Amino acid sequence: MKLRTLVGCVVAGVLATGSAMAQQAQPIVIKFSHVVAADTPKGKAAEMFKKMAEERTKGRVKVEVYPNSQLYKDKEELEALQLGAVQMLAPSLAKFGPLGVKEFEVFDLPYIFPSKEVLRAVTDGPIGLSLLKKLESKGIIGLGYWDNGFKVLSANKPLKSPADVKSLKMRIQSSKVLDAEMRALGALPQVMAFSEVYQALQTGVVDGTENPPSNMYTQKMHEVQKHATLTNHGYLGYAVIVNKKFWEGLPADIRATLEGAMNESTRFANAIAQQENDDALAGMKASGKTEFHQPTKEEQEAWRSALLPVHKDMESRVGGDLIKAIYKESEKFGFKN
Ligand code: LMR
Protein backbone atom coordinates (compact mmCIF):
# COMPACT_ATOMS: atom_id res chain seq x y z
CA MET A 1 0.00 0.00 0.00
CA LYS A 2 1.30 3.41 -0.92
CA LEU A 3 2.11 5.68 1.98
CA ARG A 4 -0.57 8.18 0.91
CA THR A 5 -3.24 5.47 0.78
CA LEU A 6 -2.16 4.13 4.15
CA VAL A 7 -2.37 7.58 5.73
CA GLY A 8 -5.78 8.02 4.10
CA CYS A 9 -7.00 4.73 5.60
CA VAL A 10 -5.70 5.65 9.02
CA VAL A 11 -7.34 9.07 8.88
CA ALA A 12 -10.62 7.57 7.67
CA GLY A 13 -10.43 4.99 10.46
CA VAL A 14 -9.80 7.63 13.09
CA LEU A 15 -12.68 9.71 11.77
CA ALA A 16 -15.02 6.71 11.73
CA THR A 17 -14.09 5.76 15.31
CA GLY A 18 -14.48 9.39 16.34
CA SER A 19 -17.92 9.63 14.85
CA ALA A 20 -18.96 6.28 16.39
CA MET A 21 -17.76 7.58 19.75
CA ALA A 22 -19.61 10.82 19.20
CA GLN A 23 -22.71 8.82 18.41
CA GLN A 24 -22.25 6.72 21.50
CA ALA A 25 -21.70 9.85 23.53
CA GLN A 26 -25.15 11.11 22.56
CA PRO A 27 -27.21 10.31 25.66
CA ILE A 28 -30.62 8.71 25.49
CA VAL A 29 -33.01 11.45 26.58
CA ILE A 30 -36.03 10.74 28.77
CA LYS A 31 -38.44 13.64 28.98
CA PHE A 32 -40.41 13.26 32.21
CA SER A 33 -43.36 15.65 32.31
CA HIS A 34 -45.62 16.25 35.29
CA VAL A 35 -48.14 18.80 36.48
CA VAL A 36 -47.27 19.42 40.14
CA ALA A 37 -44.59 21.55 41.78
CA ALA A 38 -41.04 20.23 42.12
CA ASP A 39 -41.47 20.51 45.88
CA THR A 40 -44.04 17.69 46.22
CA PRO A 41 -43.76 13.92 46.73
CA LYS A 42 -44.05 13.35 42.96
CA GLY A 43 -41.72 16.23 42.08
CA LYS A 44 -39.06 15.03 44.50
CA ALA A 45 -39.31 11.41 43.41
CA ALA A 46 -38.98 12.46 39.76
CA GLU A 47 -35.76 14.32 40.66
CA MET A 48 -34.54 11.27 42.55
CA PHE A 49 -35.15 9.09 39.50
CA LYS A 50 -33.24 11.57 37.33
CA LYS A 51 -30.27 11.56 39.68
CA MET A 52 -30.09 7.79 40.00
CA ALA A 53 -30.72 7.10 36.33
CA GLU A 54 -28.02 9.53 35.19
CA GLU A 55 -25.45 8.38 37.76
CA ARG A 56 -25.99 4.68 37.28
CA THR A 57 -25.92 4.78 33.50
CA LYS A 58 -22.83 6.99 33.75
CA GLY A 59 -24.43 9.64 31.62
CA ARG A 60 -25.72 7.32 28.89
CA VAL A 61 -29.20 8.43 29.92
CA LYS A 62 -30.27 12.02 30.48
CA VAL A 63 -33.56 12.61 32.28
CA GLU A 64 -35.18 15.99 31.71
CA VAL A 65 -37.86 16.64 34.32
CA TYR A 66 -40.50 19.24 33.41
CA PRO A 67 -42.66 20.05 36.47
CA ASN A 68 -45.72 22.29 36.92
CA SER A 69 -47.38 21.59 33.53
CA GLN A 70 -44.44 23.40 31.90
CA LEU A 71 -44.67 21.16 28.84
CA TYR A 72 -48.20 19.80 28.91
CA LYS A 73 -51.42 19.94 30.91
CA ASP A 74 -53.18 16.82 32.19
CA LYS A 75 -54.84 15.48 29.08
CA GLU A 76 -52.19 16.68 26.65
CA GLU A 77 -49.40 14.90 28.46
CA LEU A 78 -51.07 11.53 27.99
CA GLU A 79 -51.43 12.22 24.27
CA ALA A 80 -47.80 13.36 24.13
CA LEU A 81 -46.69 10.11 25.76
CA GLN A 82 -48.56 8.01 23.25
CA LEU A 83 -47.10 10.04 20.39
CA GLY A 84 -43.61 9.73 21.84
CA ALA A 85 -43.14 13.49 22.38
CA VAL A 86 -42.34 12.66 26.03
CA GLN A 87 -41.20 9.32 27.38
CA MET A 88 -42.26 9.29 31.03
CA LEU A 89 -45.17 10.62 33.10
CA ALA A 90 -46.72 10.04 36.51
CA PRO A 91 -50.37 11.06 36.11
CA SER A 92 -52.76 10.64 38.97
CA LEU A 93 -54.79 7.43 38.89
CA ALA A 94 -57.89 9.57 38.37
CA LYS A 95 -56.71 10.53 34.89
CA PHE A 96 -56.53 7.22 33.06
CA GLY A 97 -60.21 7.11 32.06
CA PRO A 98 -59.73 9.17 28.89
CA LEU A 99 -57.06 6.63 27.86
CA GLY A 100 -59.69 3.92 28.00
CA VAL A 101 -58.51 2.28 31.20
CA LYS A 102 -61.30 3.38 33.49
CA GLU A 103 -60.61 0.68 36.10
CA PHE A 104 -57.94 2.92 37.64
CA GLU A 105 -60.78 5.11 38.89
CA VAL A 106 -61.38 2.46 41.56
CA PHE A 107 -58.66 4.32 43.50
CA ASP A 108 -60.98 7.35 43.59
CA LEU A 109 -63.81 5.59 45.43
CA PRO A 110 -64.41 7.38 48.71
CA TYR A 111 -63.04 5.54 51.76
CA ILE A 112 -62.03 2.48 49.70
CA PHE A 113 -58.67 2.30 51.52
CA PRO A 114 -59.07 2.13 55.30
CA SER A 115 -55.29 2.33 55.75
CA LYS A 116 -52.02 2.81 53.89
CA GLU A 117 -51.24 -0.89 54.45
CA VAL A 118 -54.33 -1.90 52.50
CA LEU A 119 -53.46 0.55 49.76
CA ARG A 120 -49.93 -0.85 49.54
CA ALA A 121 -51.21 -4.43 49.44
CA VAL A 122 -53.39 -3.42 46.50
CA THR A 123 -50.74 -1.50 44.55
CA ASP A 124 -47.92 -3.98 45.19
CA GLY A 125 -50.01 -7.12 44.76
CA PRO A 126 -51.81 -8.82 41.87
CA ILE A 127 -54.52 -6.13 41.67
CA GLY A 128 -52.01 -3.34 41.08
CA LEU A 129 -50.07 -5.43 38.61
CA SER A 130 -53.10 -6.43 36.58
CA LEU A 131 -54.17 -2.79 36.31
CA LEU A 132 -50.76 -1.77 35.00
CA LYS A 133 -50.93 -4.62 32.46
CA LYS A 134 -54.09 -3.10 31.01
CA LEU A 135 -52.04 -0.13 29.82
CA GLU A 136 -49.97 -2.20 27.42
CA SER A 137 -52.63 -2.37 24.74
CA LYS A 138 -52.55 1.45 24.77
CA GLY A 139 -48.83 1.50 23.99
CA ILE A 140 -47.90 2.26 27.59
CA ILE A 141 -45.95 0.39 30.27
CA GLY A 142 -46.64 1.00 33.95
CA LEU A 143 -43.53 0.95 36.13
CA GLY A 144 -44.92 1.54 39.60
CA TYR A 145 -47.25 3.38 41.93
CA TRP A 146 -46.26 6.55 43.74
CA ASP A 147 -48.22 7.94 46.68
CA ASN A 148 -49.41 11.40 47.28
CA GLY A 149 -52.00 11.18 50.04
CA PHE A 150 -55.55 11.49 51.26
CA LYS A 151 -57.63 14.49 50.25
CA VAL A 152 -59.13 17.40 52.12
CA LEU A 153 -62.21 19.27 50.92
CA SER A 154 -61.90 23.04 50.60
CA ALA A 155 -64.14 26.03 49.85
CA ASN A 156 -64.74 29.58 51.01
CA LYS A 157 -67.29 28.53 53.60
CA PRO A 158 -67.05 26.04 56.46
CA LEU A 159 -67.72 22.47 55.32
CA LYS A 160 -68.88 20.70 58.45
CA SER A 161 -71.36 18.36 56.83
CA PRO A 162 -72.26 17.09 53.36
CA ALA A 163 -75.12 19.61 53.27
CA ASP A 164 -72.53 22.42 53.26
CA VAL A 165 -71.16 21.24 49.92
CA LYS A 166 -74.58 21.24 48.29
CA SER A 167 -74.76 23.38 45.14
CA LEU A 168 -71.07 24.35 45.31
CA LYS A 169 -69.10 24.22 42.07
CA MET A 170 -66.28 21.83 42.87
CA ARG A 171 -63.25 21.28 40.66
CA ILE A 172 -62.43 17.62 40.08
CA GLN A 173 -59.95 15.59 38.05
CA SER A 174 -61.28 13.84 34.96
CA SER A 175 -62.72 10.80 36.76
CA LYS A 176 -66.31 9.64 36.57
CA VAL A 177 -65.98 8.28 40.10
CA LEU A 178 -65.06 11.74 41.36
CA ASP A 179 -67.97 13.16 39.41
CA ALA A 180 -70.28 10.69 41.19
CA GLU A 181 -68.66 11.50 44.52
CA MET A 182 -69.38 15.22 44.17
CA ARG A 183 -72.91 14.55 42.95
CA ALA A 184 -73.50 12.33 45.98
CA LEU A 185 -72.77 15.44 48.06
CA GLY A 186 -75.12 17.53 45.96
CA ALA A 187 -72.23 19.54 44.51
CA LEU A 188 -71.71 20.53 40.88
CA PRO A 189 -68.49 18.87 39.72
CA GLN A 190 -66.36 20.58 37.09
CA VAL A 191 -63.48 18.80 35.41
CA MET A 192 -60.51 21.10 35.03
CA ALA A 193 -56.78 20.76 34.38
CA PHE A 194 -54.67 21.02 37.50
CA SER A 195 -52.75 24.04 36.19
CA GLU A 196 -55.98 26.04 35.99
CA VAL A 197 -57.29 25.38 39.48
CA TYR A 198 -55.68 28.24 41.38
CA GLN A 199 -57.03 30.87 39.02
CA ALA A 200 -60.45 29.24 38.86
CA LEU A 201 -60.65 29.35 42.66
CA GLN A 202 -59.37 32.91 42.77
CA THR A 203 -61.87 34.21 40.23
CA GLY A 204 -64.79 32.17 41.52
CA VAL A 205 -65.14 30.01 38.40
CA VAL A 206 -65.32 27.20 40.96
CA ASP A 207 -66.09 27.47 44.67
CA GLY A 208 -63.97 24.67 46.01
CA THR A 209 -61.96 21.54 45.37
CA GLU A 210 -60.33 18.45 46.87
CA ASN A 211 -56.63 17.65 47.03
CA PRO A 212 -54.00 16.32 49.39
CA PRO A 213 -52.36 19.07 51.46
CA SER A 214 -49.11 18.91 49.46
CA ASN A 215 -50.88 19.93 46.25
CA MET A 216 -53.04 22.50 47.97
CA TYR A 217 -50.03 24.19 49.57
CA THR A 218 -47.60 24.10 46.66
CA GLN A 219 -50.24 25.54 44.29
CA LYS A 220 -51.07 28.20 46.91
CA MET A 221 -54.71 27.16 46.91
CA HIS A 222 -54.79 27.97 50.63
CA GLU A 223 -54.50 31.63 49.65
CA VAL A 224 -57.81 31.44 47.82
CA GLN A 225 -59.73 28.98 50.03
CA LYS A 226 -60.88 30.18 53.45
CA HIS A 227 -61.96 26.79 54.78
CA ALA A 228 -60.94 23.17 54.51
CA THR A 229 -62.10 20.01 56.23
CA LEU A 230 -59.76 17.11 56.94
CA THR A 231 -62.14 14.50 55.61
CA ASN A 232 -59.42 12.22 54.16
CA HIS A 233 -62.29 10.88 52.10
CA GLY A 234 -60.30 9.78 49.11
CA TYR A 235 -56.84 8.82 47.95
CA LEU A 236 -54.65 10.52 45.34
CA GLY A 237 -51.72 8.59 43.93
CA TYR A 238 -49.91 8.06 40.66
CA ALA A 239 -48.77 5.45 38.20
CA VAL A 240 -45.39 6.07 36.63
CA ILE A 241 -45.74 5.24 32.96
CA VAL A 242 -43.50 5.10 29.91
CA ASN A 243 -44.00 4.88 26.16
CA LYS A 244 -43.85 1.13 25.43
CA LYS A 245 -42.02 1.37 22.13
CA PHE A 246 -39.37 3.61 23.65
CA TRP A 247 -38.92 1.43 26.73
CA GLU A 248 -38.71 -1.84 24.84
CA GLY A 249 -36.31 -0.27 22.36
CA LEU A 250 -33.75 0.57 25.06
CA PRO A 251 -30.57 -1.53 25.27
CA ALA A 252 -31.30 -4.32 27.78
CA ASP A 253 -28.58 -3.23 30.24
CA ILE A 254 -29.85 0.35 30.26
CA ARG A 255 -33.43 -0.76 30.78
CA ALA A 256 -32.43 -2.97 33.70
CA THR A 257 -30.50 -0.11 35.29
CA LEU A 258 -33.45 2.24 34.84
CA GLU A 259 -35.82 -0.33 36.35
CA GLY A 260 -33.58 -0.50 39.40
CA ALA A 261 -33.53 3.30 39.66
CA MET A 262 -37.31 3.37 39.30
CA ASN A 263 -37.82 0.79 42.06
CA GLU A 264 -35.73 2.86 44.43
CA SER A 265 -37.47 6.08 43.42
CA THR A 266 -40.79 4.37 44.11
CA ARG A 267 -39.67 3.39 47.59
CA PHE A 268 -38.45 6.95 48.12
CA ALA A 269 -41.74 8.50 46.90
CA ASN A 270 -43.78 6.28 49.16
CA ALA A 271 -41.51 6.88 52.13
CA ILE A 272 -41.66 10.70 51.95
CA ALA A 273 -45.29 11.26 50.90
CA GLN A 274 -46.87 11.26 54.36
CA GLN A 275 -44.29 13.63 55.82
CA GLU A 276 -44.56 15.96 52.82
CA ASN A 277 -48.30 16.18 53.36
CA ASP A 278 -47.94 16.67 57.11
CA ASP A 279 -45.46 19.49 56.51
CA ALA A 280 -47.71 21.09 53.90
CA LEU A 281 -50.66 21.01 56.27
CA ALA A 282 -48.54 22.53 59.05
CA GLY A 283 -47.36 25.24 56.62
CA MET A 284 -50.91 26.13 55.62
CA LYS A 285 -52.09 26.18 59.23
CA ALA A 286 -49.20 28.48 60.13
CA SER A 287 -50.07 30.84 57.28
CA GLY A 288 -53.49 31.39 58.88
CA LYS A 289 -55.13 31.83 55.47
CA THR A 290 -57.26 28.69 55.52
CA GLU A 291 -59.11 27.49 58.59
CA PHE A 292 -58.80 23.70 58.87
CA HIS A 293 -61.60 21.75 60.47
CA GLN A 294 -61.01 18.31 61.97
CA PRO A 295 -64.35 16.49 61.73
CA THR A 296 -65.74 14.95 64.89
CA LYS A 297 -66.55 11.24 64.91
CA GLU A 298 -70.20 11.99 64.18
CA GLU A 299 -69.31 14.35 61.36
CA GLN A 300 -66.97 11.78 59.86
CA GLU A 301 -69.82 9.25 59.96
CA ALA A 302 -72.06 11.69 58.09
CA TRP A 303 -69.45 12.11 55.34
CA ARG A 304 -69.07 8.35 55.10
CA SER A 305 -72.76 7.63 54.83
CA ALA A 306 -73.19 10.30 52.16
CA LEU A 307 -70.27 8.97 50.13
CA LEU A 308 -70.25 5.20 50.54
CA PRO A 309 -73.18 4.61 48.14
CA VAL A 310 -70.79 5.72 45.38
CA HIS A 311 -69.15 2.28 45.55
CA LYS A 312 -72.34 0.57 44.40
CA ASP A 313 -73.18 3.28 41.88
CA MET A 314 -69.77 2.97 40.23
CA GLU A 315 -69.68 -0.83 39.95
CA SER A 316 -70.55 -0.63 36.29
CA ARG A 317 -67.78 1.91 35.71
CA VAL A 318 -64.83 0.28 37.50
CA GLY A 319 -66.04 -3.31 37.89
CA GLY A 320 -67.80 -4.93 40.84
CA ASP A 321 -65.22 -7.71 41.03
CA LEU A 322 -62.39 -5.23 41.29
CA ILE A 323 -64.14 -3.43 44.16
CA LYS A 324 -64.74 -6.77 45.90
CA ALA A 325 -61.11 -7.76 45.44
CA ILE A 326 -60.06 -4.55 47.23
CA TYR A 327 -62.57 -5.21 50.03
CA LYS A 328 -60.96 -8.64 50.41
CA GLU A 329 -57.54 -7.05 50.82
CA SER A 330 -58.86 -4.76 53.53
CA GLU A 331 -60.49 -7.71 55.31
CA LYS A 332 -57.07 -9.36 55.48
CA PHE A 333 -56.03 -6.40 57.64
CA GLY A 334 -59.06 -6.80 59.90
CA PHE A 335 -61.28 -4.11 58.33
CA LYS A 336 -64.96 -4.77 57.65
CA ASN A 337 -66.73 -3.57 54.50
C1 LMR B 1 -54.93 17.01 40.30
O1 LMR B 1 -55.18 17.26 39.12
O2 LMR B 1 -55.57 17.49 41.25
C2 LMR B 1 -53.79 16.08 40.62
O3 LMR B 1 -53.90 14.96 39.81
C3 LMR B 1 -52.48 16.71 40.38
C4 LMR B 1 -51.37 15.73 40.66
O4 LMR B 1 -50.74 15.27 39.71
O5 LMR B 1 -51.16 15.46 41.84
XYZ file of C-alpha atoms and ligand atoms in Angstrom:
346
model
C 0.000 0.000 0.000
C 1.300 3.414 -0.922
C 2.106 5.684 1.981
C -0.569 8.182 0.914
C -3.238 5.474 0.779
C -2.163 4.129 4.150
C -2.372 7.579 5.726
C -5.779 8.016 4.099
C -7.000 4.728 5.598
C -5.704 5.648 9.022
C -7.343 9.074 8.875
C -10.624 7.571 7.668
C -10.432 4.985 10.462
C -9.801 7.634 13.091
C -12.681 9.709 11.772
C -15.019 6.711 11.735
C -14.094 5.756 15.308
C -14.485 9.387 16.340
C -17.922 9.631 14.852
C -18.959 6.283 16.392
C -17.762 7.582 19.745
C -19.608 10.824 19.195
C -22.706 8.819 18.413
C -22.252 6.725 21.499
C -21.698 9.849 23.532
C -25.152 11.112 22.560
C -27.206 10.312 25.656
C -30.619 8.708 25.494
C -33.015 11.447 26.583
C -36.025 10.738 28.769
C -38.441 13.643 28.980
C -40.414 13.256 32.212
C -43.360 15.649 32.311
C -45.623 16.252 35.285
C -48.144 18.800 36.479
C -47.269 19.417 40.138
C -44.594 21.553 41.782
C -41.039 20.228 42.123
C -41.474 20.508 45.878
C -44.039 17.691 46.224
C -43.764 13.920 46.731
C -44.047 13.349 42.956
C -41.724 16.228 42.076
C -39.055 15.032 44.502
C -39.308 11.415 43.407
C -38.976 12.465 39.759
C -35.764 14.322 40.659
C -34.541 11.271 42.555
C -35.150 9.090 39.504
C -33.244 11.568 37.329
C -30.274 11.560 39.681
C -30.091 7.786 40.000
C -30.717 7.105 36.328
C -28.016 9.526 35.186
C -25.449 8.384 37.765
C -25.994 4.679 37.279
C -25.921 4.780 33.497
C -22.829 6.988 33.750
C -24.429 9.641 31.620
C -25.723 7.325 28.888
C -29.203 8.430 29.917
C -30.268 12.018 30.476
C -33.556 12.612 32.275
C -35.179 15.992 31.713
C -37.857 16.643 34.321
C -40.500 19.244 33.415
C -42.657 20.052 36.474
C -45.716 22.288 36.917
C -47.384 21.592 33.526
C -44.435 23.398 31.899
C -44.672 21.157 28.840
C -48.200 19.798 28.913
C -51.423 19.942 30.908
C -53.183 16.816 32.193
C -54.836 15.480 29.080
C -52.194 16.682 26.646
C -49.399 14.903 28.464
C -51.073 11.531 27.986
C -51.429 12.222 24.269
C -47.798 13.365 24.133
C -46.689 10.109 25.759
C -48.558 8.009 23.254
C -47.103 10.037 20.390
C -43.610 9.725 21.843
C -43.142 13.487 22.376
C -42.345 12.662 26.032
C -41.198 9.323 27.383
C -42.264 9.292 31.032
C -45.169 10.625 33.105
C -46.718 10.038 36.506
C -50.374 11.055 36.113
C -52.764 10.644 38.974
C -54.786 7.434 38.894
C -57.890 9.570 38.370
C -56.707 10.533 34.890
C -56.529 7.217 33.062
C -60.211 7.105 32.059
C -59.729 9.172 28.885
C -57.058 6.629 27.858
C -59.695 3.922 27.997
C -58.506 2.281 31.204
C -61.305 3.378 33.493
C -60.606 0.675 36.100
C -57.940 2.921 37.641
C -60.781 5.114 38.888
C -61.375 2.459 41.556
C -58.655 4.315 43.497
C -60.983 7.347 43.589
C -63.805 5.590 45.427
C -64.413 7.382 48.713
C -63.041 5.542 51.758
C -62.027 2.478 49.700
C -58.670 2.298 51.524
C -59.073 2.125 55.296
C -55.290 2.328 55.751
C -52.021 2.806 53.890
C -51.241 -0.892 54.449
C -54.330 -1.896 52.496
C -53.463 0.553 49.759
C -49.926 -0.846 49.535
C -51.210 -4.433 49.438
C -53.391 -3.418 46.496
C -50.741 -1.499 44.548
C -47.917 -3.979 45.192
C -50.014 -7.119 44.760
C -51.812 -8.817 41.875
C -54.518 -6.127 41.665
C -52.006 -3.340 41.076
C -50.065 -5.429 38.608
C -53.101 -6.435 36.578
C -54.172 -2.790 36.310
C -50.756 -1.767 34.999
C -50.926 -4.616 32.462
C -54.094 -3.096 31.009
C -52.037 -0.129 29.821
C -49.966 -2.196 27.415
C -52.627 -2.368 24.738
C -52.546 1.449 24.775
C -48.829 1.503 23.991
C -47.900 2.257 27.594
C -45.948 0.385 30.270
C -46.643 1.001 33.953
C -43.534 0.954 36.134
C -44.921 1.536 39.603
C -47.250 3.376 41.930
C -46.260 6.548 43.739
C -48.221 7.941 46.680
C -49.409 11.404 47.281
C -51.997 11.184 50.037
C -55.547 11.486 51.258
C -57.627 14.485 50.245
C -59.130 17.403 52.122
C -62.206 19.268 50.915
C -61.898 23.040 50.595
C -64.143 26.031 49.851
C -64.744 29.584 51.008
C -67.295 28.529 53.601
C -67.046 26.045 56.458
C -67.718 22.465 55.320
C -68.885 20.698 58.451
C -71.361 18.356 56.833
C -72.258 17.088 53.357
C -75.121 19.606 53.266
C -72.531 22.422 53.257
C -71.165 21.245 49.916
C -74.579 21.237 48.288
C -74.756 23.379 45.138
C -71.071 24.351 45.313
C -69.102 24.217 42.074
C -66.283 21.831 42.870
C -63.249 21.278 40.656
C -62.428 17.620 40.079
C -59.955 15.595 38.053
C -61.277 13.839 34.960
C -62.721 10.805 36.758
C -66.307 9.639 36.566
C -65.978 8.283 40.102
C -65.063 11.744 41.358
C -67.967 13.160 39.407
C -70.277 10.687 41.188
C -68.658 11.498 44.524
C -69.381 15.218 44.174
C -72.914 14.553 42.948
C -73.503 12.332 45.982
C -72.768 15.437 48.061
C -75.121 17.535 45.958
C -72.231 19.536 44.509
C -71.709 20.533 40.881
C -68.494 18.865 39.719
C -66.355 20.584 37.094
C -63.480 18.799 35.407
C -60.509 21.102 35.027
C -56.778 20.764 34.375
C -54.665 21.019 37.504
C -52.753 24.038 36.192
C -55.982 26.037 35.990
C -57.295 25.380 39.479
C -55.676 28.242 41.381
C -57.028 30.867 39.019
C -60.450 29.239 38.862
C -60.649 29.347 42.660
C -59.366 32.911 42.766
C -61.867 34.211 40.226
C -64.793 32.169 41.515
C -65.140 30.006 38.400
C -65.320 27.203 40.956
C -66.089 27.470 44.674
C -63.967 24.670 46.007
C -61.964 21.539 45.368
C -60.332 18.448 46.874
C -56.635 17.650 47.028
C -54.004 16.318 49.390
C -52.365 19.075 51.456
C -49.107 18.910 49.457
C -50.882 19.926 46.247
C -53.043 22.499 47.966
C -50.029 24.187 49.573
C -47.601 24.100 46.657
C -50.241 25.535 44.293
C -51.068 28.198 46.907
C -54.714 27.160 46.912
C -54.793 27.972 50.627
C -54.498 31.631 49.648
C -57.811 31.437 47.824
C -59.733 28.984 50.029
C -60.881 30.183 53.446
C -61.955 26.792 54.784
C -60.938 23.169 54.511
C -62.098 20.006 56.232
C -59.756 17.112 56.943
C -62.135 14.498 55.611
C -59.423 12.215 54.164
C -62.294 10.883 52.101
C -60.299 9.778 49.107
C -56.840 8.825 47.945
C -54.654 10.517 45.337
C -51.718 8.588 43.934
C -49.907 8.060 40.662
C -48.773 5.445 38.201
C -45.395 6.068 36.628
C -45.745 5.239 32.961
C -43.499 5.105 29.906
C -43.998 4.875 26.164
C -43.850 1.125 25.430
C -42.022 1.371 22.129
C -39.370 3.610 23.653
C -38.920 1.430 26.735
C -38.706 -1.836 24.844
C -36.308 -0.273 22.357
C -33.755 0.566 25.060
C -30.572 -1.527 25.268
C -31.295 -4.316 27.784
C -28.577 -3.230 30.241
C -29.851 0.352 30.258
C -33.428 -0.763 30.781
C -32.426 -2.971 33.701
C -30.501 -0.108 35.294
C -33.451 2.240 34.842
C -35.818 -0.326 36.350
C -33.576 -0.498 39.401
C -33.528 3.303 39.664
C -37.310 3.372 39.304
C -37.822 0.787 42.057
C -35.730 2.856 44.425
C -37.471 6.077 43.416
C -40.792 4.372 44.106
C -39.668 3.391 47.591
C -38.446 6.954 48.117
C -41.735 8.498 46.902
C -43.783 6.282 49.161
C -41.513 6.884 52.132
C -41.661 10.697 51.947
C -45.289 11.261 50.900
C -46.868 11.261 54.358
C -44.286 13.629 55.824
C -44.559 15.958 52.822
C -48.304 16.179 53.359
C -47.940 16.667 57.112
C -45.460 19.485 56.513
C -47.710 21.093 53.900
C -50.656 21.007 56.272
C -48.543 22.534 59.045
C -47.364 25.239 56.624
C -50.908 26.131 55.625
C -52.089 26.183 59.233
C -49.201 28.478 60.134
C -50.075 30.841 57.282
C -53.486 31.385 58.876
C -55.126 31.830 55.473
C -57.262 28.695 55.516
C -59.106 27.488 58.587
C -58.801 23.700 58.872
C -61.597 21.745 60.466
C -61.012 18.311 61.967
C -64.355 16.489 61.729
C -65.744 14.948 64.890
C -66.552 11.242 64.909
C -70.202 11.994 64.176
C -69.312 14.354 61.355
C -66.968 11.777 59.863
C -69.815 9.248 59.959
C -72.056 11.692 58.087
C -69.448 12.112 55.342
C -69.068 8.351 55.101
C -72.760 7.631 54.830
C -73.191 10.298 52.164
C -70.272 8.970 50.128
C -70.245 5.202 50.538
C -73.176 4.610 48.138
C -70.793 5.725 45.376
C -69.152 2.279 45.547
C -72.345 0.570 44.399
C -73.176 3.282 41.882
C -69.772 2.967 40.235
C -69.675 -0.830 39.946
C -70.550 -0.629 36.288
C -67.780 1.914 35.705
C -64.828 0.278 37.499
C -66.038 -3.315 37.890
C -67.803 -4.931 40.842
C -65.217 -7.711 41.026
C -62.390 -5.227 41.295
C -64.144 -3.431 44.160
C -64.743 -6.770 45.900
C -61.111 -7.759 45.441
C -60.060 -4.552 47.230
C -62.573 -5.213 50.030
C -60.957 -8.644 50.412
C -57.540 -7.049 50.819
C -58.856 -4.764 53.532
C -60.488 -7.712 55.315
C -57.069 -9.361 55.477
C -56.026 -6.396 57.638
C -59.063 -6.804 59.896
C -61.284 -4.111 58.330
C -64.959 -4.766 57.646
C -66.732 -3.574 54.504
C -54.933 17.010 40.302
O -55.181 17.264 39.119
O -55.569 17.493 41.248
C -53.792 16.082 40.622
O -53.897 14.958 39.810
C -52.476 16.710 40.381
C -51.368 15.726 40.658
O -50.741 15.274 39.715
O -51.162 15.460 41.845
